[in-house]
Amino acid sequence: MLPNPVARQGFAAGRRLHLTFRLASVESVMRCGEPRKWAPPGAGSKTRPRTHGGAATTQEEVIMKRSVFFGTLATAALMSGAAAAQTTLEQVKARGELNCGVTTGLTGFSLPDANGNWTGFDVSLCRAVAAAVLGDGTKVKFVPTTGQTRFTALASGEIDVLSRNSTWTFSRDVDLKFDWAGVNYYDGQGFLVRKDLGVSSAKELDGATVCIQTGTTTELNLADFFKANNISYQPVPAETNAEMEQKYASGACDAYTTDVSGLAATRATLTDPDNHIILPEVISKEPLGPLVRHGDNQWGDIVRWTLNALIAAEEYGVSSANLEEMAANSPNPEVKRLLGTEGDLGAMLGLDAGWAKRAIAVGGNYGEIFAANIGEGTPIALARGLNAQWTQGGLLYSPPFR
């Protein structure tokens, strides 16, 4: 048992560093091309040095490079241990800015405009957390991440929270040591195709080329679906949403697969969206939500209850338009606790009484955020479906504020 919080944080920092290099190694392997061919031990080693880009690498050079690498590793360990003396909340407050990981660009969810101003469904959660913690929803540094780099960025401490289309799975939670703060979008994987392809079901895609983003659960789901239905496909890999959208739009693949919400976002950006359809099959469960590192429960609670505040606000009729009125006059004790006019919930999080009120004020409650960014009144035109409140037949549900 570690004797004090600083020691525990130092231990956690070491685990984060180990995980960072582990993830980097995994991602390096995933990005590699063809595997190296096997050769008998010692074959060629006595006749010529290894070469990299045409330059000979001697044994002495290898030793020197390894020394530099491990020296860098030791330095990183010391820096990580020093940073761990502060909690994430303390680091964010000292920095005066929230580092929030988002996608490299997905319409409706996280996308910068020509001036570099980020907007979207996932961006709104980042701004709500910044408002709760720092009192200002604009104090956010948005860090674009790909399917390959997102978890390394979080594990290494480059970002404080990851708010992008990341599926909550057993292995990511338990093995990679991340905590999901909840689900902000219940989704599932589907397929987008051109109407002139002439298919009405994903089961008719035998032999098709399929655009797929690397480093995601969609790769595994795709393989499982085609194997289960005894059909074949040819993957067309891409690292970013933009790259995948470009390949699909140019005809490099017959079908495009990702979460249905992402397919709707992509279709909305095409020059001829009416000529593309999302096939009816949903082949997986994809609970998407913001996540943080294991080991800092206070920070996890802040992100979790900020999301819950947005969800509860919609349930209780608290909006950006009536926020002040509800704070002053609501007879509902739950609303009073939520908005900080009664009780001491803020102090339990290490925040002030108005944290949730500020979070809601930035972009509104969950329903307002959904409608403004991805709802039926936007080009993406997503219905609430499973993401409706539990009182409206959906799965959205916040624990009590008491």
CSV table of N, CA and C in Angstrom, one decimal, residues 181-182 304-305 307-309 311-313 315-316 334 338 345 390 396-402:
chain,number,residue,atom,x,y,z
A,181,ALA,N,-16.3,8.8,-18.5
A,181,ALA,CA,-17.1,9.6,-17.6
A,181,ALA,C,-18.6,9.4,-17.8
A,182,GLY,N,-18.9,8.5,-18.7
A,182,GLY,CA,-20.3,8.3,-19.0
A,182,GLY,C,-20.5,8.1,-20.5
A,304,ARG,N,-17.4,13.6,-15.2
A,304,ARG,CA,-18.6,12.7,-15.1
A,304,ARG,C,-19.8,13.6,-14.7
A,305,TRP,N,-19.7,14.4,-13.7
A,305,TRP,CA,-20.8,15.1,-13.2
A,305,TRP,C,-21.1,16.4,-14.0
A,307,LEU,N,-21.0,16.2,-17.3
A,307,LEU,CA,-21.9,15.5,-18.3
A,307,LEU,C,-23.3,15.3,-17.7
A,308,ASN,N,-23.3,14.7,-16.5
A,308,ASN,CA,-24.6,14.5,-15.9
A,308,ASN,C,-25.4,15.8,-15.7
A,309,ALA,N,-24.7,16.9,-15.4
A,309,ALA,CA,-25.4,18.1,-15.2
A,309,ALA,C,-26.1,18.6,-16.5
A,311,ILE,N,-27.2,16.6,-18.8
A,311,ILE,CA,-28.3,15.6,-19.0
A,311,ILE,C,-29.5,15.9,-18.1
A,312,ALA,N,-29.2,16.1,-16.8
A,312,ALA,CA,-30.2,16.4,-15.8
A,312,ALA,C,-30.9,17.7,-16.1
A,313,ALA,N,-30.2,18.7,-16.6
A,313,ALA,CA,-30.7,20.0,-16.9
A,313,ALA,C,-31.9,19.8,-17.9
A,315,GLU,N,-33.6,17.1,-18.4
A,315,GLU,CA,-34.7,16.4,-17.8
A,315,GLU,C,-35.6,17.3,-16.9
A,316,TYR,N,-35.0,18.2,-16.2
A,316,TYR,CA,-35.7,19.1,-15.3
A,316,TYR,C,-36.1,20.4,-15.9
A,334,GLU,N,-34.1,19.2,-6.4
A,334,GLU,CA,-33.0,18.7,-7.2
A,334,GLU,C,-32.4,19.8,-8.1
A,338,LEU,N,-28.6,21.2,-8.1
A,338,LEU,CA,-27.9,21.2,-9.4
A,338,LEU,C,-27.3,22.6,-9.7
A,345,LEU,N,-22.8,20.6,-3.1
A,345,LEU,CA,-22.2,19.6,-4.1
A,345,LEU,C,-20.9,20.1,-4.7
A,390,TRP,N,-34.7,9.2,-20.8
A,390,TRP,CA,-35.3,8.0,-20.3
A,390,TRP,C,-36.8,8.2,-20.2
A,396,LEU,N,-30.9,7.9,-22.1
A,396,LEU,CA,-30.3,9.0,-21.4
A,396,LEU,C,-30.8,9.2,-20.0
A,397,TYR,N,-29.9,9.1,-19.0
A,397,TYR,CA,-30.3,9.0,-17.6
A,397,TYR,C,-29.2,9.5,-16.7
A,398,SER,N,-29.5,10.5,-15.9
A,398,SER,CA,-28.4,11.0,-14.9
A,398,SER,C,-28.8,10.5,-13.5
A,399,PRO,N,-27.8,10.1,-12.8
A,399,PRO,CA,-28.0,9.7,-11.4
A,399,PRO,C,-28.5,11.0,-10.6
A,400,PRO,N,-29.1,10.8,-9.5
A,400,PRO,CA,-29.6,12.0,-8.7
A,400,PRO,C,-28.5,13.0,-8.2
A,401,PHE,N,-28.8,14.2,-8.2
A,401,PHE,CA,-27.9,15.2,-7.6
A,401,PHE,C,-28.4,15.4,-6.2
A,402,ARG,N,-27.8,14.6,-5.3
A,402,ARG,CA,-28.1,14.8,-3.9
A,402,ARG,C,-27.0,14.2,-3.1
